[in-house]
XYZ file of C-alpha atoms in Angstrom:
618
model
C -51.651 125.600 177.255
C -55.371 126.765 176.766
C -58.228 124.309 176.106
C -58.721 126.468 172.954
C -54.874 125.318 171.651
C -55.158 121.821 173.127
C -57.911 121.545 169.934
C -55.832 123.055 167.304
C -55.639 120.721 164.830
C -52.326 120.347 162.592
C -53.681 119.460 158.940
C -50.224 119.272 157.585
C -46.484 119.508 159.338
C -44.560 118.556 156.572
C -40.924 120.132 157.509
C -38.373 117.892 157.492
C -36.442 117.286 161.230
C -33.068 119.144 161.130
C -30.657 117.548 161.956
C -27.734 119.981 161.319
C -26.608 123.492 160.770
C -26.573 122.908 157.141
C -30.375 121.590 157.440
C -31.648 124.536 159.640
C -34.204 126.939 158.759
C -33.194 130.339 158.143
C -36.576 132.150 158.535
C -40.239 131.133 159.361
C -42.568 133.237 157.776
C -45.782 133.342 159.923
C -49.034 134.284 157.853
C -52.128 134.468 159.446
C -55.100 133.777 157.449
C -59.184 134.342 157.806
C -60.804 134.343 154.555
C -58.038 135.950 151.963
C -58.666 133.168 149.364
C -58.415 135.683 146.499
C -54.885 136.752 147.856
C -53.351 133.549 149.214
C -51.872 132.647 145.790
C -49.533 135.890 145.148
C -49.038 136.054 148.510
C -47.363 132.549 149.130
C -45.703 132.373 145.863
C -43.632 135.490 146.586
C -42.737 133.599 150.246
C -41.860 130.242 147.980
C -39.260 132.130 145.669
C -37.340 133.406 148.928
C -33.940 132.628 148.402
C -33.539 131.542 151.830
C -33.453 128.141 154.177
C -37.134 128.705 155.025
C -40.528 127.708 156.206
C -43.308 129.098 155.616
C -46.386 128.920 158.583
C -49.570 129.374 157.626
C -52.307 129.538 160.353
C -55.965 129.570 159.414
C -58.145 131.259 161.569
C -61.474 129.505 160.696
C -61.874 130.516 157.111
C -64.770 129.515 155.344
C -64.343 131.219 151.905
C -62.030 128.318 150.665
C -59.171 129.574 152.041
C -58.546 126.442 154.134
C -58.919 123.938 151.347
C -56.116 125.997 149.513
C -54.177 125.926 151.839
C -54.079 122.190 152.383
C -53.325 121.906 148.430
C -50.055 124.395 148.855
C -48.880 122.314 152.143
C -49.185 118.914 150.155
C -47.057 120.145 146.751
C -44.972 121.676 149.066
C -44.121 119.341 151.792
C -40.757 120.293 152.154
C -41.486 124.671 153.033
C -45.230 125.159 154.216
C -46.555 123.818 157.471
C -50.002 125.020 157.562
C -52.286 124.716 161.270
C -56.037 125.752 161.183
C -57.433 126.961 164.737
C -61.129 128.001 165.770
C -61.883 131.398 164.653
C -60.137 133.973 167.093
C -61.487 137.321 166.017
C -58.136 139.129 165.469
C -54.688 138.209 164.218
C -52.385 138.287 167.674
C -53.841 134.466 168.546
C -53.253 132.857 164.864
C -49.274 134.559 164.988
C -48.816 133.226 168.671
C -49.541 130.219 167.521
C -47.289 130.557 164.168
C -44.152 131.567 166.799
C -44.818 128.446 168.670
C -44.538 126.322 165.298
C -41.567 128.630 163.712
C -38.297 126.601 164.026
C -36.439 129.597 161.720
C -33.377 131.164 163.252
C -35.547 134.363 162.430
C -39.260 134.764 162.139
C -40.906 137.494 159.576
C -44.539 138.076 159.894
C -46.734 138.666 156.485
C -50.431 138.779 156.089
C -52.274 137.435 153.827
C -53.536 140.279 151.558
C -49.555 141.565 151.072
C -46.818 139.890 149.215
C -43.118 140.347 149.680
C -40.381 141.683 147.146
C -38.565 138.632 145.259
C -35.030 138.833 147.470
C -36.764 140.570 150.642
C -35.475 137.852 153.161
C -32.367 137.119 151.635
C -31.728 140.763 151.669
C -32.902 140.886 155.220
C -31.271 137.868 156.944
C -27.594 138.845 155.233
C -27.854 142.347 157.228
C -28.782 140.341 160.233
C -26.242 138.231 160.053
C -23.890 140.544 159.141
C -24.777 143.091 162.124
C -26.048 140.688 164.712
C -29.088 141.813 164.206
C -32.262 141.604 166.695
C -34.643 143.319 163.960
C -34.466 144.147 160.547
C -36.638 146.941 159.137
C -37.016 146.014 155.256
C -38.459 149.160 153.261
C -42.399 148.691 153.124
C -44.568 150.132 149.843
C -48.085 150.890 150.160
C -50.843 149.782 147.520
C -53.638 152.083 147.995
C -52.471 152.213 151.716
C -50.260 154.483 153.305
C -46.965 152.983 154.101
C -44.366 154.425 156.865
C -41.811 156.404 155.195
C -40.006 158.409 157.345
C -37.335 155.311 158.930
C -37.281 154.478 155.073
C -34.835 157.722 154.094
C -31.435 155.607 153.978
C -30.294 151.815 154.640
C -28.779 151.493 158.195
C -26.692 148.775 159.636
C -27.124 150.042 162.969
C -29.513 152.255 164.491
C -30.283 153.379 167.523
C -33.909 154.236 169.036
C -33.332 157.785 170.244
C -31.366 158.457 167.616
C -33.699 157.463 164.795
C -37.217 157.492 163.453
C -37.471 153.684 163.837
C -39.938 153.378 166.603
C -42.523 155.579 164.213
C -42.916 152.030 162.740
C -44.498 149.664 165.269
C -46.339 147.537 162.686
C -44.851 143.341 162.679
C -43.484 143.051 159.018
C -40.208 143.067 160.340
C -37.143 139.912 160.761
C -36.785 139.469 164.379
C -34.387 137.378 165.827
C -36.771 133.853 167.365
C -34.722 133.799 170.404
C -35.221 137.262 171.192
C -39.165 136.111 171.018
C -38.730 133.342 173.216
C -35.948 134.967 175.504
C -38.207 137.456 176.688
C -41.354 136.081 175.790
C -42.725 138.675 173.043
C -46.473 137.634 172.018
C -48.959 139.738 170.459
C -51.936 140.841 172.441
C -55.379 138.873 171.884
C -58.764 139.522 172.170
C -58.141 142.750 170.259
C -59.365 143.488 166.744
C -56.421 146.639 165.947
C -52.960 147.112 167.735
C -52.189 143.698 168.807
C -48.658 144.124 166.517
C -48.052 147.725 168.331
C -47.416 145.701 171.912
C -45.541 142.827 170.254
C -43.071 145.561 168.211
C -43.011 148.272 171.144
C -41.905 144.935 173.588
C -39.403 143.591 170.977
C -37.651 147.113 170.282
C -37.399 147.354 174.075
C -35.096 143.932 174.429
C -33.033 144.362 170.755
C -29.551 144.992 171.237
C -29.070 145.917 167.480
C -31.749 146.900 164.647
C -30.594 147.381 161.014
C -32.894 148.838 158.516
C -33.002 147.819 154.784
C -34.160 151.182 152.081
C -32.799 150.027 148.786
C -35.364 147.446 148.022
C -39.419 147.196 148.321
C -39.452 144.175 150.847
C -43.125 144.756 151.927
C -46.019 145.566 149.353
C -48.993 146.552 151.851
C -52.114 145.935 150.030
C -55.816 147.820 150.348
C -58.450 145.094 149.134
C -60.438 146.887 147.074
C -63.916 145.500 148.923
C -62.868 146.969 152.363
C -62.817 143.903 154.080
C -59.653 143.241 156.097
C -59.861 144.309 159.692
C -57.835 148.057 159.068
C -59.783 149.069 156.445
C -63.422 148.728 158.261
C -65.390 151.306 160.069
C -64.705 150.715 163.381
C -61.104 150.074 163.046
C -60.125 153.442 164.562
C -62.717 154.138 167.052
C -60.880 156.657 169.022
C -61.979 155.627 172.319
C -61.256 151.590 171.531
C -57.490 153.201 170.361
C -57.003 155.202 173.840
C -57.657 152.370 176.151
C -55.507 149.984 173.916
C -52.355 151.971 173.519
C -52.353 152.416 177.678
C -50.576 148.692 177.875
C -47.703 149.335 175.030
C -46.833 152.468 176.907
C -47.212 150.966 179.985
C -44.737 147.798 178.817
C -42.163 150.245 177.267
C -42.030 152.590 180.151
C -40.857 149.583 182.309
C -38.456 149.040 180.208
C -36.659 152.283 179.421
C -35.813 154.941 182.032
C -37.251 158.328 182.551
C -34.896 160.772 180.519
C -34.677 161.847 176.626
C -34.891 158.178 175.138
C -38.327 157.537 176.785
C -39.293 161.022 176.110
C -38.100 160.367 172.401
C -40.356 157.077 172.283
C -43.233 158.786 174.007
C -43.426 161.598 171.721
C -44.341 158.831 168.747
C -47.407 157.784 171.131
C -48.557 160.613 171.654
C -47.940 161.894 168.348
C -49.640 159.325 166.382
C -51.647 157.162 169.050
C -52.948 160.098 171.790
C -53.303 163.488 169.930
C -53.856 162.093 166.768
C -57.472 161.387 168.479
C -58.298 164.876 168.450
C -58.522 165.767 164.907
C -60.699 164.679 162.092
C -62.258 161.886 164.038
C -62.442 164.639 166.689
C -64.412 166.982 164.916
C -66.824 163.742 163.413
C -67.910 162.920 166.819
C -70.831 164.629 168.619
C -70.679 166.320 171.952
C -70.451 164.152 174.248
C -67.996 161.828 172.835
C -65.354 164.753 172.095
C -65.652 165.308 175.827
C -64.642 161.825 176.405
C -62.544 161.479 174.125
C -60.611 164.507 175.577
C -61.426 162.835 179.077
C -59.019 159.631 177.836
C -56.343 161.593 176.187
C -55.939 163.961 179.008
C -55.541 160.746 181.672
C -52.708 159.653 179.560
C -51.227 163.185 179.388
C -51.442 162.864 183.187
C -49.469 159.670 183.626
C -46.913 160.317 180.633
C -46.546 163.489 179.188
C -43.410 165.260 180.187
C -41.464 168.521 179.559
C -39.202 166.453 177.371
C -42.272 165.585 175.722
C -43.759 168.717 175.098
C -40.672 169.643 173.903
C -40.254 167.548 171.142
C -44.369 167.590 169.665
C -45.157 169.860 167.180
C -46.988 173.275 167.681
C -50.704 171.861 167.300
C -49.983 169.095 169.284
C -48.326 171.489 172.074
C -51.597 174.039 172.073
C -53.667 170.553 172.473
C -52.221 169.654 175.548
C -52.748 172.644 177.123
C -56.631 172.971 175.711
C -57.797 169.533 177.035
C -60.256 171.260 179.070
C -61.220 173.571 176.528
C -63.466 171.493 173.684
C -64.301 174.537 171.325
C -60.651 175.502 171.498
C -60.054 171.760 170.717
C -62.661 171.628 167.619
C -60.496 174.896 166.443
C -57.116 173.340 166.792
C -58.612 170.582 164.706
C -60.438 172.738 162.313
C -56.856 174.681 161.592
C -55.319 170.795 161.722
C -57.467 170.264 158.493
C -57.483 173.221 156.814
C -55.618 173.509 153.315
C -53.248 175.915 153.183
C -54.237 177.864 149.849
C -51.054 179.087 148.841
C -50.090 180.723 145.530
C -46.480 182.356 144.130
C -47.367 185.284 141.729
C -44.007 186.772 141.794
C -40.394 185.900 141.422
C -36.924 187.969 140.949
C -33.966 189.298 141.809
C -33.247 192.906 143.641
C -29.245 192.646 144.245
C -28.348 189.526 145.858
C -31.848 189.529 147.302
C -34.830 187.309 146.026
C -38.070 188.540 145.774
C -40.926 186.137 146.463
C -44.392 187.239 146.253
C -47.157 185.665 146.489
C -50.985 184.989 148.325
C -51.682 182.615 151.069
C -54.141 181.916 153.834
C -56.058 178.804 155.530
C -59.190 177.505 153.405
C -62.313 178.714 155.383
C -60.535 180.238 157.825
C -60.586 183.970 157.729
C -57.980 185.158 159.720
C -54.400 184.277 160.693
C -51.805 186.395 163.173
C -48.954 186.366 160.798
C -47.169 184.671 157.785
C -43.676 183.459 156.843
C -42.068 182.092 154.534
C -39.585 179.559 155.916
C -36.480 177.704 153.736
C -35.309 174.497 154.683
C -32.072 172.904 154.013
C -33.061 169.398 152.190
C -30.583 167.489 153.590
C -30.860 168.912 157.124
C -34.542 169.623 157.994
C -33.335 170.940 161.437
C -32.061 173.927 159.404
C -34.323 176.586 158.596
C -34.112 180.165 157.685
C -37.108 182.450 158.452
C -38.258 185.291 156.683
C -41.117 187.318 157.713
C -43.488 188.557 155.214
C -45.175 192.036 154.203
C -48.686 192.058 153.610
C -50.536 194.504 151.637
C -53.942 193.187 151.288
C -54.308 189.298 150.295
C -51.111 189.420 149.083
C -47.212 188.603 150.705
C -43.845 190.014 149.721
C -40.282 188.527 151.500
C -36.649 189.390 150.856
C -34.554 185.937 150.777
C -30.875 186.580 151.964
C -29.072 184.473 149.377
C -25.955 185.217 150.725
C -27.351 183.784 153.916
C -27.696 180.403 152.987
C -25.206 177.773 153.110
C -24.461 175.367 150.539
C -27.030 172.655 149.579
C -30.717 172.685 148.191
C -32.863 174.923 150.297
C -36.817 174.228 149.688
C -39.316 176.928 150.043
C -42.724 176.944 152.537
C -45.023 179.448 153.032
C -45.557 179.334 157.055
C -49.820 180.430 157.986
C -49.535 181.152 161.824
C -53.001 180.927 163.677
C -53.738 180.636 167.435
C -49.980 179.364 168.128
C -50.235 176.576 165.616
C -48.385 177.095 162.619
C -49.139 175.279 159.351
C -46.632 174.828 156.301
C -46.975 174.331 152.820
C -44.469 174.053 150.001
C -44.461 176.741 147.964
C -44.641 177.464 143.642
C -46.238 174.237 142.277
C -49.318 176.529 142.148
C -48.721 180.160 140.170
C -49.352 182.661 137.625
C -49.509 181.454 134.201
C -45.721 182.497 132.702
C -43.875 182.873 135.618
C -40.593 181.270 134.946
C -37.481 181.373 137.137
C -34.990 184.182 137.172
C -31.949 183.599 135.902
C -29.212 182.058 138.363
C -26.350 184.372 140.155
C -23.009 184.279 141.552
C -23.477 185.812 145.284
C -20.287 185.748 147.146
C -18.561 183.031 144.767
C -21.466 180.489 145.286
C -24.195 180.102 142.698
C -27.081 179.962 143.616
C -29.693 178.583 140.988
C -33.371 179.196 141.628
C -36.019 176.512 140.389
C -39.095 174.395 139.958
C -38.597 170.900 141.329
C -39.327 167.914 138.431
C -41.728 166.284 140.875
C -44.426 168.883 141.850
C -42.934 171.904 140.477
C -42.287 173.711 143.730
C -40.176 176.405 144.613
C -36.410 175.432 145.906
C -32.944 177.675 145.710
C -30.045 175.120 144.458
C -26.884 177.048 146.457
C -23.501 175.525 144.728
C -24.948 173.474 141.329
C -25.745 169.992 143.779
C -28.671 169.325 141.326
C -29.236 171.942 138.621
C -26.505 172.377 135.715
C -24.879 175.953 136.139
C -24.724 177.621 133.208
C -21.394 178.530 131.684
C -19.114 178.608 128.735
C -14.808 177.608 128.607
C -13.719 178.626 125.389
C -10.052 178.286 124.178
C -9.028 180.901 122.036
C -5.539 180.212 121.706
C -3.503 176.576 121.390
C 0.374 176.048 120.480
C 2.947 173.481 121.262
C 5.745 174.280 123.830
C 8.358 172.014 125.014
C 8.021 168.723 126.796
C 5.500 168.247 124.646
C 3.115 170.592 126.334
C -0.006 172.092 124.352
C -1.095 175.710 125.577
C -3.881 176.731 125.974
C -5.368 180.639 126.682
C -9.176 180.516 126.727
C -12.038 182.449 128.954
C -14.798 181.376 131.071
C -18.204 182.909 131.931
C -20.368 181.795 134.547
C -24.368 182.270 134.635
C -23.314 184.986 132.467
C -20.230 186.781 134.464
C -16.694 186.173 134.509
C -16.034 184.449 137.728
C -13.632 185.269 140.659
C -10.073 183.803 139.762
C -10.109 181.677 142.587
C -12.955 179.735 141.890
C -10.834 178.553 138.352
C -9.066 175.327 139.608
C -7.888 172.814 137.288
C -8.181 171.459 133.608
C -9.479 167.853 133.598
C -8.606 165.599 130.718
C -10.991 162.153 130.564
C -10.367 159.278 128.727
C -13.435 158.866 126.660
C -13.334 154.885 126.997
C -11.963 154.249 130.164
C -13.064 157.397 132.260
C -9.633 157.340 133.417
C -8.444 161.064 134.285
C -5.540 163.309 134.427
C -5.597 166.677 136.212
C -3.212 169.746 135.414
C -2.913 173.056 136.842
C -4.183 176.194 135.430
C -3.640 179.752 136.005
C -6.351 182.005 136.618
C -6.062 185.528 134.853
C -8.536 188.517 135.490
C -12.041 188.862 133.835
C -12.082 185.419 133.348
C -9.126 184.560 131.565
C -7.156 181.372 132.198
C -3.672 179.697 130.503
C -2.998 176.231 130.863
C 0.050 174.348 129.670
C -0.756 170.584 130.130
C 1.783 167.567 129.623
C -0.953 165.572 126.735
C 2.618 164.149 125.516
C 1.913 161.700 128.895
C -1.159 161.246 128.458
C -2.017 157.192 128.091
C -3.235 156.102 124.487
C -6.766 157.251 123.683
C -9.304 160.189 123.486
C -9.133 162.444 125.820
C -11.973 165.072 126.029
C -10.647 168.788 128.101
C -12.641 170.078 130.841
C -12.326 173.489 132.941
C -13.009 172.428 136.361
C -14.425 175.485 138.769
C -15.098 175.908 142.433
C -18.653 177.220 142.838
C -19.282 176.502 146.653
C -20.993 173.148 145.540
C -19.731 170.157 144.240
C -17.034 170.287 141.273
C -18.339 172.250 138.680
C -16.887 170.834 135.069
C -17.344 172.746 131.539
C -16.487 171.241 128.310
C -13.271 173.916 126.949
C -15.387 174.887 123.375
C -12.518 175.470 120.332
C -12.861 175.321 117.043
C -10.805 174.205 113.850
C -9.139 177.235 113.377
C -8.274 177.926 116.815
C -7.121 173.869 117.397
C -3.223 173.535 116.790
C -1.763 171.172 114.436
C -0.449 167.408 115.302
C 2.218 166.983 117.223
C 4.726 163.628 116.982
C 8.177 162.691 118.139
C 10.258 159.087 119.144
C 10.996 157.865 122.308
C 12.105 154.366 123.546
C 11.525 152.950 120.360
C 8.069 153.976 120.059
C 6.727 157.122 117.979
C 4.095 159.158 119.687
C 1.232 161.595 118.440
C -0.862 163.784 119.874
C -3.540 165.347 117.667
C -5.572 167.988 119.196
C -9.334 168.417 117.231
C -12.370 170.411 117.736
C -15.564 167.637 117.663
C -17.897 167.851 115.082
C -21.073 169.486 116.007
C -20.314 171.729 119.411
C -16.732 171.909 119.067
C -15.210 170.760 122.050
C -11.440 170.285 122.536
C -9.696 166.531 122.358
C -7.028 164.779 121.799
C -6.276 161.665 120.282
C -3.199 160.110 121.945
C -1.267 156.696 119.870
C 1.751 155.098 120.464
C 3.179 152.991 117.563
C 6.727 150.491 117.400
C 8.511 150.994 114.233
C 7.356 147.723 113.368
C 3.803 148.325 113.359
C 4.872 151.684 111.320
C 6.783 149.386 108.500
C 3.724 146.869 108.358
C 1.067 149.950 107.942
C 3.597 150.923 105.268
C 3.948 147.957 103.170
C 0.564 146.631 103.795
């Protein structure tokens, strides 16, 4: 215990002593505080209406805006959740949450600062997928307010993930749950004496010992607030002083590299470092530095290349941040990499159609204020698989580009479109169509080997993406019945016809009628038969069919999920009602074209012969 904590003075410890399981606290929340009186309101209040067992541990770091006397007024109305503890000014935020851990009694401890807020049911949704999964650490999504905020880990809700075989580790910031005897077990404290990364060495040290880490993506747990007069500790100038950042990273690579074996997890958690710690040096802050400090600043990120980087490594890293490590003697080559690193890519589509099952993309693109490049791609990605790519090399003629996309070649999903600038090894991406010619529209969608494939402008930004199989964009087609007549069992037949983005499709793509139960969305599927140029005859059993409306649908395979079309009709074309007894109870069937559209139903009824004599004599 230092002489600095032996003077800590505890203004208010107002928990009450638990005294069993019933009484124990599910979560300390530790908030550090210097000077956030403008904040301290929202930011408590949404750590009040937790709906959790909790306490909430405020330490004041020697505030003298207020913030202290605020504080005292929160710990007296609220005796029985906030513990507040004010300690000498420290300088940096890893002292006052060492000394919240040593006051947390919680089963869990989540750290918030003062300037964010949590979502209303963040900890409740957090501690009941800890409990549920044994949890060491819970990621809870985290939404930025003029900040950025870490997205990638963020993508789907996990119950269990692993660190090599996730993007967890990108986030080494402290607004997480951990587990309080994990902290104590092994002793996790953030550093001190540091003004930035004092939460990177307390994360990197606690994702080292967890045995199980969930993450939580369908709720905003974590608002992360800018203050809008640039005053917390992130947003000043010196906050990112490139140098400062080298030498502090060394010890959170040094503590996880004790723990975790050479081989492709460490690799895996090295590439992050060097990533976004080491290389990330060497761009714009690169190129804002004079002379001299580039050199050292290359000096420092090639002695950590010399202790850590690996093949594994290399392998992994990007193609900018591959051509860096083998430039760190090279400065000019360095302010180039950077330089391409921060150019836009100026990209524009000017073209767009179909030549067979080909389509044609043309367009211009190039690096702003760069006037060269050694070649130019464009490269389609499978949404839902970024590992999968297809590459087409492009024709130039002058400024402009011309590529042939293989539809046929692409499998089923949505495939997004980038145009792909090459220069000096790097290559530099950049999504494709939300900038071009004034009345370019999309080309109409086509069947190519029984799949549909559905060109268009994403809602978002308007870029360029290829929909292969109707997963997002409604295929265009027409079922029309042209022919309905009773047949026995109570069977209504139907003949009708189906075109497809314009086309009659192949017979085996035709699959099934589907009748739906307006009400209940209960369905009822019944074979059809699949005639050539698009024909189709169906004889479904409606005389089974539960009592209701029941609206018709042709169901088709087009390589993508189910694709349904309402069966069109019309009154003349519709068959009359049919009725018949059966176990004392007469049943009706009425087939109709709706109003408006003129879509095929059928309205089912079963009626007793008493209801029929009250209707009658009512």
């Amino acid at each position: 215990m230092t002489a600095q904590r032996d003077s800590e003075v505890v203004a208010v410890v107002a928990m009450s002593a638990t005294g069993s399981d019933d009484d124990a606290v599910d979560v300390s929340v530790v908030i550090p505080v210097h000077n956030c009186r403008a904040y301290l309101d929202r930011c408590l209040t949404s750590a009040l209406v937790q709906r959790v067992k909790k306490e909430i541990v405020v330490v004041d770091d020697g505030s003298t805006d207020g913030s202290a006397e605020l504080l005292d007024l929160y710990a007296a109305y609220h005796k029985a959740s906030v513990k507040v503890i004010h300690i000498e000014r420290s300088g940096g935020a890893g002292r006052p949450r060492n000394v919240g851990i040593e006051h947390a009694t919680g089963r869990y401890v989540f750290f918030c600062d003062a300037d964010d807020h949590l979502g209303p049911e963040a900890l409740e949704r957090m501690v009941a997928m800890a409990d549920r999964n044994d949890s060491d650490i819970v990621l809870g999504k985290i939404v930025g307010h003029g900040r950025r905020a870490p997205m990638s880990m963020f993508q789907q809700g996990a119950d269990r993930v692993e660190l090599g075989d996730s993007t967890v580790y990108n986030s080494l910031s402290c607004f997480k749950l951990f587990r309080r005897d994990l902290l104590e077990r092994h002793r996790i404290r953030f550093g001190e004496g540091i003004m930035v990364g004092e939460d990177i060495l307390f994360t990197v040290h606690a994702y080292c010992h967890a045995k199980g880490i969930s993450v939580v993506a369908d709720y905003e747990c974590y608002h992360l607030v800018s203050r809008p007069d640039g005053s917390s500790i992130m947003q000043q100038a010196g906050s990112r002083d490139p140098l400062a950042w080298l030498a502090m990273i060394r010890e959170p690579i040094r503590v996880m590299t004790r723990h975790v074996e050479p081989g492709p997890l460490r690799d895996h958690l090295l590439r992050r470092h060097f990533r976004l710690d080491v290389f990330a040096q060497l761009g714009a802050v690169f190129l804002e530095s004079d002379d001299v400090r580039r050199k050292d600043i290359a000096r420092e990120v090639a002695a950590l290349c010399d202790e850590w980087y690996t093949p594994g490594v290399h392998e992994r890293l990007n193609t900018i941040d591959r051509q860096r490590a083998t430039a760190l003697d090279d400065i000019d080559r360095l302010v180039r990499l950077a330089r391409i690193e921060g150019a836009t890519v100026r990209r524009r589509l000017t073209g767009l159609r179909w030549d067979g099952d080909h389509l044609v993309v043309t367009g211009a693109a190039r690096l702003h204020g760069i006037t060269r490049d050694d070649g130019l791609a464009v490269v389609l990605r499978a949404r839902h698989d970024p590992c999968t790519e297809l590459v087409v090399p492009a024709e130039r003629k002058g400024g402009e580009f011309t590529v042939r996309v293989d539809v046929a070649a692409l499998g089923s999903g949505i495939w997004d479109l980038r145009v792909a600038v090459e220069i000096e090894g790097v290559i530099r991406l950049g999504r494709l169509g939300a900038d071009r010619d004034s009345g370019l529209t999309r080309p109409q969608p086509r069947l190519i080997g029984g799949v549909v494939a559905l060109p268009y402008f994403t809602r978002d930004n308007g870029n360029l993406s290829i929909d292969r199989g109707g997963h997002v964009v409604a295929v265009p087609g027409a079922a029309r019945a042209i022919r309905t007549r009773w047949a026995m069992g109570h069977r209504l037949l139907i003949d009708g016809e189906i075109t497809v983005v314009g086309t009659a499709p192949a017979a085996s793509a035709i699959k099934q009628i589907v009748w739906r139960e307006r009400r209940s969305g209960c369905e009822r599927n019944e074979r059809v038969v699949a005639l050539p140029g698009g024909g189709f005859a169906a004889r479904p059993a409606v005389g089974r069919l539960a009592p209701g409306t029941w609206d018709a649908y042709l169901e088709l395979d087009l390589g993508g999920p189910p694709a349904r079309f309402r069966i069109e009709t019309d009154a003349q074309t519709v068959t009359v009602p049919s009725k018949w007894w059966g176990a004392a109870l007469m049943r009706s069937v009425r087939p109709y074209a709706t109003s408006g559209k003129g879509r095929l139903s059928a309205v089912v009824r079963r009626l007793s012969a008493e209801t029929i004599i009250k209707r009658i004599l009512r």
